[in-house]
Coordinates of C-alpha atoms and ligand atoms in Angstrom, one line a residue:
X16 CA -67.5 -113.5 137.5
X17 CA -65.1 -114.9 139.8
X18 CA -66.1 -116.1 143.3
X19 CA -64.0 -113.4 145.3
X20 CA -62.5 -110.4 144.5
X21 CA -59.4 -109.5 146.9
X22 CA -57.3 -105.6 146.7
X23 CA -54.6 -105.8 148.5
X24 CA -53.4 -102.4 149.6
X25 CA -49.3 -102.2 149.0
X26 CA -47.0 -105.1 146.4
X27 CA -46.0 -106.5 149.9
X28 CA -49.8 -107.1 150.8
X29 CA -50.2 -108.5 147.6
X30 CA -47.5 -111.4 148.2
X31 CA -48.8 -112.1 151.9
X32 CA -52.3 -112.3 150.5
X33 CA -51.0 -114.8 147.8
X34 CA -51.1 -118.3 149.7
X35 CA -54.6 -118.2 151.0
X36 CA -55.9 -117.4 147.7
X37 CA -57.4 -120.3 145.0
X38 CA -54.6 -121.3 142.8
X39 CA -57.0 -120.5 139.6
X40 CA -56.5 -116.7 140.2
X41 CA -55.6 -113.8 137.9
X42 CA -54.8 -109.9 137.9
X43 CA -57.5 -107.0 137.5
X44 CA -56.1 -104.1 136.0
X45 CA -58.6 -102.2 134.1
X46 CA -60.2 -105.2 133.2
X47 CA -60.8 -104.7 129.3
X48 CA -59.5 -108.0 128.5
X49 CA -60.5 -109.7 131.6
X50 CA -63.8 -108.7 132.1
X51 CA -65.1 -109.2 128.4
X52 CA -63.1 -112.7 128.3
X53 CA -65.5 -113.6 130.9
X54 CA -68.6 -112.4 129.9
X55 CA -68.0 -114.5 126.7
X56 CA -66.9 -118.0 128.7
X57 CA -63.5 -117.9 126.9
X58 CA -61.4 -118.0 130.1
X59 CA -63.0 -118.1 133.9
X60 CA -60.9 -117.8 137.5
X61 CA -61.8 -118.2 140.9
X62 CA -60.2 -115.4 142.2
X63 CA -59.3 -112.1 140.8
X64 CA -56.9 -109.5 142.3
X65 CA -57.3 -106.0 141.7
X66 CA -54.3 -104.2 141.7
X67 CA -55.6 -100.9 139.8
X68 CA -54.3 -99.0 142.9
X69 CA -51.5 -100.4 144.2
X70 CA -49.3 -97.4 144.4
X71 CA -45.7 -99.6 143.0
X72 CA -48.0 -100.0 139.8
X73 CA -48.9 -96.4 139.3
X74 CA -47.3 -93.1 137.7
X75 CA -45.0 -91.9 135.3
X76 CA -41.5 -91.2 136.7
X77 CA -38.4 -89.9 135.3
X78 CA -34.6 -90.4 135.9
X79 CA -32.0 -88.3 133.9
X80 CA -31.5 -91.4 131.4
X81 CA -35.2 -92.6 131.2
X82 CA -39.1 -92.4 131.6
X83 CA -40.6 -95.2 133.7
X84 CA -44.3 -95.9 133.4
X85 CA -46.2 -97.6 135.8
X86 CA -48.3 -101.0 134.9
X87 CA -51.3 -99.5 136.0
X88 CA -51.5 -96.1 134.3
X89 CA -54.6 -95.9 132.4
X90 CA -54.0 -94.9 128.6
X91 CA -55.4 -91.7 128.4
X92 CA -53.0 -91.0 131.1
X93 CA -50.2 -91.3 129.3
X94 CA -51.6 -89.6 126.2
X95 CA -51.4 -86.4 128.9
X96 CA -48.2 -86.6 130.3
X97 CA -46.0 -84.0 129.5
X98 CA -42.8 -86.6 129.9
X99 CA -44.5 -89.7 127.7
X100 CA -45.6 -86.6 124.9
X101 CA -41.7 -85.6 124.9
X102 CA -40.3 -88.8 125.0
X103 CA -42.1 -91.3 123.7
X104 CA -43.3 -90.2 120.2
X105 CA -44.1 -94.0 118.9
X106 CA -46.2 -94.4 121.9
X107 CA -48.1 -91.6 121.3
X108 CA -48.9 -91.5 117.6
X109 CA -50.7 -95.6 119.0
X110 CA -52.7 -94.1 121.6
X111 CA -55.2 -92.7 118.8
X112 CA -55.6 -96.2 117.0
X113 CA -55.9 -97.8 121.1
X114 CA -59.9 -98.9 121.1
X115 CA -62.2 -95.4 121.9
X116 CA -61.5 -92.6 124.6
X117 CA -63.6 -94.9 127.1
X118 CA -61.3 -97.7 127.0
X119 CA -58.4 -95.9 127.0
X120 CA -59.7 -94.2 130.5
X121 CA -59.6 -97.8 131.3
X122 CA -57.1 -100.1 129.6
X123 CA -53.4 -100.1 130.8
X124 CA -50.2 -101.4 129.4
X125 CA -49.6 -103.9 131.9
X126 CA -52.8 -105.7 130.7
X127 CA -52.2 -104.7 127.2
X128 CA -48.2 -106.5 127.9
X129 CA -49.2 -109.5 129.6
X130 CA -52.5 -110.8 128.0
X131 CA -49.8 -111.4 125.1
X132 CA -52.0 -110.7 121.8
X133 CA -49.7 -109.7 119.0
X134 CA -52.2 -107.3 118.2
X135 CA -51.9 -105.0 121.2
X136 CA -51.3 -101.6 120.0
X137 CA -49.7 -100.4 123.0
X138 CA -46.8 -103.1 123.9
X139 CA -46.3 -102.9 119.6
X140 CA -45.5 -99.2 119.9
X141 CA -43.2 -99.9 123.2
X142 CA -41.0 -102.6 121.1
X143 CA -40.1 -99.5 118.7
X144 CA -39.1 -97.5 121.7
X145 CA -36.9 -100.0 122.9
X146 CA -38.9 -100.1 125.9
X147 CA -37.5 -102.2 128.9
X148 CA -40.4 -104.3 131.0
X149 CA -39.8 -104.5 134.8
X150 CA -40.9 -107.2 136.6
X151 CA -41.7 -108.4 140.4
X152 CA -42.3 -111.8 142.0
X153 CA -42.4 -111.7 145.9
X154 CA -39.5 -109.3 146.7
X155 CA -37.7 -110.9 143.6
X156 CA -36.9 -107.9 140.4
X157 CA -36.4 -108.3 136.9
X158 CA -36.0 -106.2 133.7
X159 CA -36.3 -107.8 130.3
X160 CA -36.1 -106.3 126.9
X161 CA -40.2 -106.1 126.3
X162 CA -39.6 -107.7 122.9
X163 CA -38.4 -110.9 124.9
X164 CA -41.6 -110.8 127.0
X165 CA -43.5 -112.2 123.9
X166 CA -43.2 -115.9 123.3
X167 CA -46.4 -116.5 121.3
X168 CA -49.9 -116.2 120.5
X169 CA -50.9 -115.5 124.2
X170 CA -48.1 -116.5 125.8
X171 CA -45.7 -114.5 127.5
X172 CA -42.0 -115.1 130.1
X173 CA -44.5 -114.0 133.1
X174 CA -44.3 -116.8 136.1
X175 CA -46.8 -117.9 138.0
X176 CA -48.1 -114.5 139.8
X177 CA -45.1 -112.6 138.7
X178 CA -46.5 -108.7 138.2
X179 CA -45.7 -106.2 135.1
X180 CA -44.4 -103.4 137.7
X181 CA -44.0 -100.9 134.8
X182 CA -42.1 -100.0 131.4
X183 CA -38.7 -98.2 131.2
X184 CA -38.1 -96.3 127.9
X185 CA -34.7 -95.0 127.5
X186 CA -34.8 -91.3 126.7
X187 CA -33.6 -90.8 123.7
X188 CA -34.0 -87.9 120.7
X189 CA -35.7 -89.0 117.9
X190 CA -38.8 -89.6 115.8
X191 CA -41.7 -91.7 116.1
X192 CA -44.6 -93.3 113.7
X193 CA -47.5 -95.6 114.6
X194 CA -49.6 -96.6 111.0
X195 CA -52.0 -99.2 111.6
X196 CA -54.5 -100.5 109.5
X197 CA -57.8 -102.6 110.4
X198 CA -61.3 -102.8 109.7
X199 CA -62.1 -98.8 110.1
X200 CA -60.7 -96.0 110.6
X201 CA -60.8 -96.2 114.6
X202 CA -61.9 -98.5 117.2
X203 CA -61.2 -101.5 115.6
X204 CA -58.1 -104.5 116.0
X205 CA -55.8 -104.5 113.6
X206 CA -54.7 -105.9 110.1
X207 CA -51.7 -104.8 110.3
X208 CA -49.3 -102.7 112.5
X209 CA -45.9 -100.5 112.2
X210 CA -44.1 -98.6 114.9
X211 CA -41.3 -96.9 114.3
X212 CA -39.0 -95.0 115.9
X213 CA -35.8 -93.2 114.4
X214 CA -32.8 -91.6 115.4
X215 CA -31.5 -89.2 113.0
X216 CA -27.8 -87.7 112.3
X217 CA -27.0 -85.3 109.6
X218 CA -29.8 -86.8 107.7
X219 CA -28.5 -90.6 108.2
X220 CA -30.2 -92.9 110.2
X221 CA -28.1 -93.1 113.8
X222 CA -30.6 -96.1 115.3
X223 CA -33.9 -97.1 113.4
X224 CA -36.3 -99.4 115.8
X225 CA -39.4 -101.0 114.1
X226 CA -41.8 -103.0 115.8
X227 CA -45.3 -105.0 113.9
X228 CA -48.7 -105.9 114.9
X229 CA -51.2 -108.5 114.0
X230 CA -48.6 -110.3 111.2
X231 CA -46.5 -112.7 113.6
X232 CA -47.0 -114.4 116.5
X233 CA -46.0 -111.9 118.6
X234 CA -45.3 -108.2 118.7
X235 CA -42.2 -108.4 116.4
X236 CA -39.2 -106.6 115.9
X237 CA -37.8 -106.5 112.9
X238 CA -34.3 -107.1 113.8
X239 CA -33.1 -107.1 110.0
X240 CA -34.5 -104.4 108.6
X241 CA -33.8 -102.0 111.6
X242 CA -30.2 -102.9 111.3
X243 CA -30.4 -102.0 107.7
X244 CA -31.1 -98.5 108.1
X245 CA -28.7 -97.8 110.8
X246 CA -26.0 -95.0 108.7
X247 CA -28.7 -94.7 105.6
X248 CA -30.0 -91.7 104.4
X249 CA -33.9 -91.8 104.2
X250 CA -33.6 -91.7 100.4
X251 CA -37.1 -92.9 98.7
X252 CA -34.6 -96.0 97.2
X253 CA -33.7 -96.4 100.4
X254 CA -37.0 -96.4 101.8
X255 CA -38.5 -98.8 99.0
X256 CA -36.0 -101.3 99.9
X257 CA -36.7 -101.1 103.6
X258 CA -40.1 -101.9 102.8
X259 CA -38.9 -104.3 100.8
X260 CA -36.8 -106.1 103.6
X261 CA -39.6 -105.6 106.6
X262 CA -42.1 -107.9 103.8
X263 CA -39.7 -111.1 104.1
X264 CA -39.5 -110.3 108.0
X265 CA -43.0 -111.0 108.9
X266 CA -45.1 -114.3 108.8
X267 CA -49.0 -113.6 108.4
X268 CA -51.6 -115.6 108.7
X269 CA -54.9 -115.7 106.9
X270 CA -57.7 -115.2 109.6
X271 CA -61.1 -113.7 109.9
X272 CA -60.0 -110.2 110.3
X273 CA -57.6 -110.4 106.9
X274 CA -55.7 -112.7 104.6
X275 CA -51.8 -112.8 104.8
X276 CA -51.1 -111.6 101.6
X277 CA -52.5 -108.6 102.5
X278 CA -51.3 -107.9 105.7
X279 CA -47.3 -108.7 104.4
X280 CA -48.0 -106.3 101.3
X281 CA -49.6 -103.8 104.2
X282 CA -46.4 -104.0 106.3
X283 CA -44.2 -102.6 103.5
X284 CA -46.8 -100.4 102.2
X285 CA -47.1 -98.7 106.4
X286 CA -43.2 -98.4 106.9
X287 CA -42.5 -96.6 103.6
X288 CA -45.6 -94.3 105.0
X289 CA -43.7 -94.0 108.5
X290 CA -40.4 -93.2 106.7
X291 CA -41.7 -91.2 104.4
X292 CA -42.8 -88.9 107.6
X293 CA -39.7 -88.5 109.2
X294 CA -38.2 -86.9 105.7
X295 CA -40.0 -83.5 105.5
Ligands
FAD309 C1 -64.0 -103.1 122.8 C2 -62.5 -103.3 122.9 C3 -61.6 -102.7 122.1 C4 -60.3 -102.9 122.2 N1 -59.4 -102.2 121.3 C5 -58.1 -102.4 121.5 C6 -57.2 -101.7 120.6 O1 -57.6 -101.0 119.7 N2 -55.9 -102.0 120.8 C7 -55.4 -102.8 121.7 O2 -54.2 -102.9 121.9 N3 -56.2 -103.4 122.6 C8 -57.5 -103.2 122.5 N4 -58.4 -103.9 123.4 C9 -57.8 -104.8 124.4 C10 -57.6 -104.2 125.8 O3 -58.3 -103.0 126.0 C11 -56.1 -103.9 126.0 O4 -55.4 -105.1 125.8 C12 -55.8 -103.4 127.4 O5 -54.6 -102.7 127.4 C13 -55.8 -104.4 128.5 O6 -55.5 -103.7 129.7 P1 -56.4 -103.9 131.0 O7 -55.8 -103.0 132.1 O8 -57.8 -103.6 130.8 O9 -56.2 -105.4 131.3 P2 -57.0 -106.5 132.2 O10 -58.2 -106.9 131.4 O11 -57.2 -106.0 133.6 O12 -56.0 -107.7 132.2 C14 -55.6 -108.4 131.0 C15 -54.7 -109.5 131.4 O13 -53.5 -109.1 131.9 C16 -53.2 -109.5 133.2 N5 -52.6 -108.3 133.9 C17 -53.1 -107.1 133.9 N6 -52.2 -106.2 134.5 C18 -51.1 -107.0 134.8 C19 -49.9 -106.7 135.4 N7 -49.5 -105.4 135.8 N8 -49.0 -107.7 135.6 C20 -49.3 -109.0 135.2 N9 -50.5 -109.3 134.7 C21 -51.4 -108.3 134.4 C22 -54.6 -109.9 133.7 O14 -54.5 -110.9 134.7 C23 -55.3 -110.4 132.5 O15 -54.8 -111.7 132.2 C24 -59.8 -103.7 123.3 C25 -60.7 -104.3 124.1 C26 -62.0 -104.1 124.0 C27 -63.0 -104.8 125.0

């Protein structure tokens, strides 16, 4: 455990609070990652800084053109909001495959974006909504495309103390998928990973966005094979071929959890499954 714990009450709190604090200091959200990273040694800090309830970081919000949800919202939060049900189908179709009901009354995207695993179920099925990630830094805003939030195993664009404020997905009619495979059925991190989300016309693809877990070093888009689709009909050729195009995309590695082989061959396997879906 750290040697102090501070919760700052509001984001402007937070940034006054900042220059009396250790330098060796990190976020509490839920504390999923955090906590059990500590129990085991792996990574230790001075100082954490709870921000669970700082209201900027909380609730789900919508404009006319999109749904913005907060950091801090726990998972099984999400899995009940009416807004997230209707307009985030990729999103919802993970929430299953996120950890067990406990954890998900705990975990929260923010944690799930920055702690950067390219693994993380959550952030994986945001990439396939084309989810935007809105950041703050002392007063200072951004808003990045999530899939350039990713840099690599671990690593992510965040600055020193810049927050994850909350997600923006762009409202948007269409279909969603979330296959993932690992070492059972539930509660487990995966092999593999595909999120998809799909905008049909007249039977033709309009926009296709697919996003994999756990088979590059980051949560991926496949930028190829997504543009692919785009004016296809979801034919099975068409769909064998897709599959066939998201297996060159990706770059495994053999671990303890699987070999790469597998997980490539499991990436094709998964989208043809997600496709296949959206056809009946
Ligand atoms: C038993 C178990 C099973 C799990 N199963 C899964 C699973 O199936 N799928 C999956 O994706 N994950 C799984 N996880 C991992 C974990 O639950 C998720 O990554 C979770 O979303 C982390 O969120 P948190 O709020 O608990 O983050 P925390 O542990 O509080 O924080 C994680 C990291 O993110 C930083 N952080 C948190 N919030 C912010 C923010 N708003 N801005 C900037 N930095 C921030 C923290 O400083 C820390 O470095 C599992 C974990 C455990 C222990």
């Amino acid at each position: 455990m750290p040697e102090i714990i501070v919760k700052p009450a509001t984001l402007k709190e937070l940034w006054k609070t900042l220059p009396g604090l250790s330098r060796n200091r990190r976020y509490l959200a839920g504390g999923t990652d955090i906590v059990t990273a500590d129990n085991a040694g792996v990574e230790r800090s001075e100082c954490w800084i709870d921000i669970s309830d700082l209201p900027e970081l909380g609730g789900i919000k919508e404009t006319a053109s999109s749904i913005f949800i907060g950091s801090c919202v726990k998972i099984s939060a999400i899995e009940k909001s009416a807004a997230a049900r209707r307009w985030c189908p990729a999103l919802l179709a993970a929430i299953p495959h996120f950890a067990s009901p406990s954890l998900r009354n705990m975990a929260t995207l923010g944690g799930n974006a920055a702690n950067g695993s390219p693994c993380a179920d959550g952030v994986t099925a945001l990439v396939a909504e084309g989810a935007f990630v809105h950041l703050a830094l002392k007063g200072k805003r951004r808003r990045l495309p999530l899939k350039d939030l990713f840099l690599g195993p671990k690593r992510t664009a965040l600055k020193k103390d810049e927050i994850i404020a909350a997600f923006e997905i762009p409202k948007r009619k269409h279909l969603g998928a979330y296959l993932k495979i690992g070492p059972r059925a539930y509660f487990g991190i995966s092999k593999a990973a595909v999120a998809v989300s799909v905008e049909l016309s007249g039977g033709a693809v309009k926009l296709a966005c697919i996003a994999l877990g756990s088979v590059a070093p980051v949560p991926l888009y496949a930028v190829k094979t997504s543009a692919w689709l785009a004016g296809k009909k979801l034919s099975p050729e068409v769909i064998r071929d897709a599959a066939a195009l998201v297996k060159a995309e990706v770059s495994p590695i053999t671990d303890a959890r699987s070999a790469a082989d597998y997980r490539r061959e499991m990436c094709g396997v998964l989208l043809e499954r997600a496709l296949d879906s959206f056809q009946s």
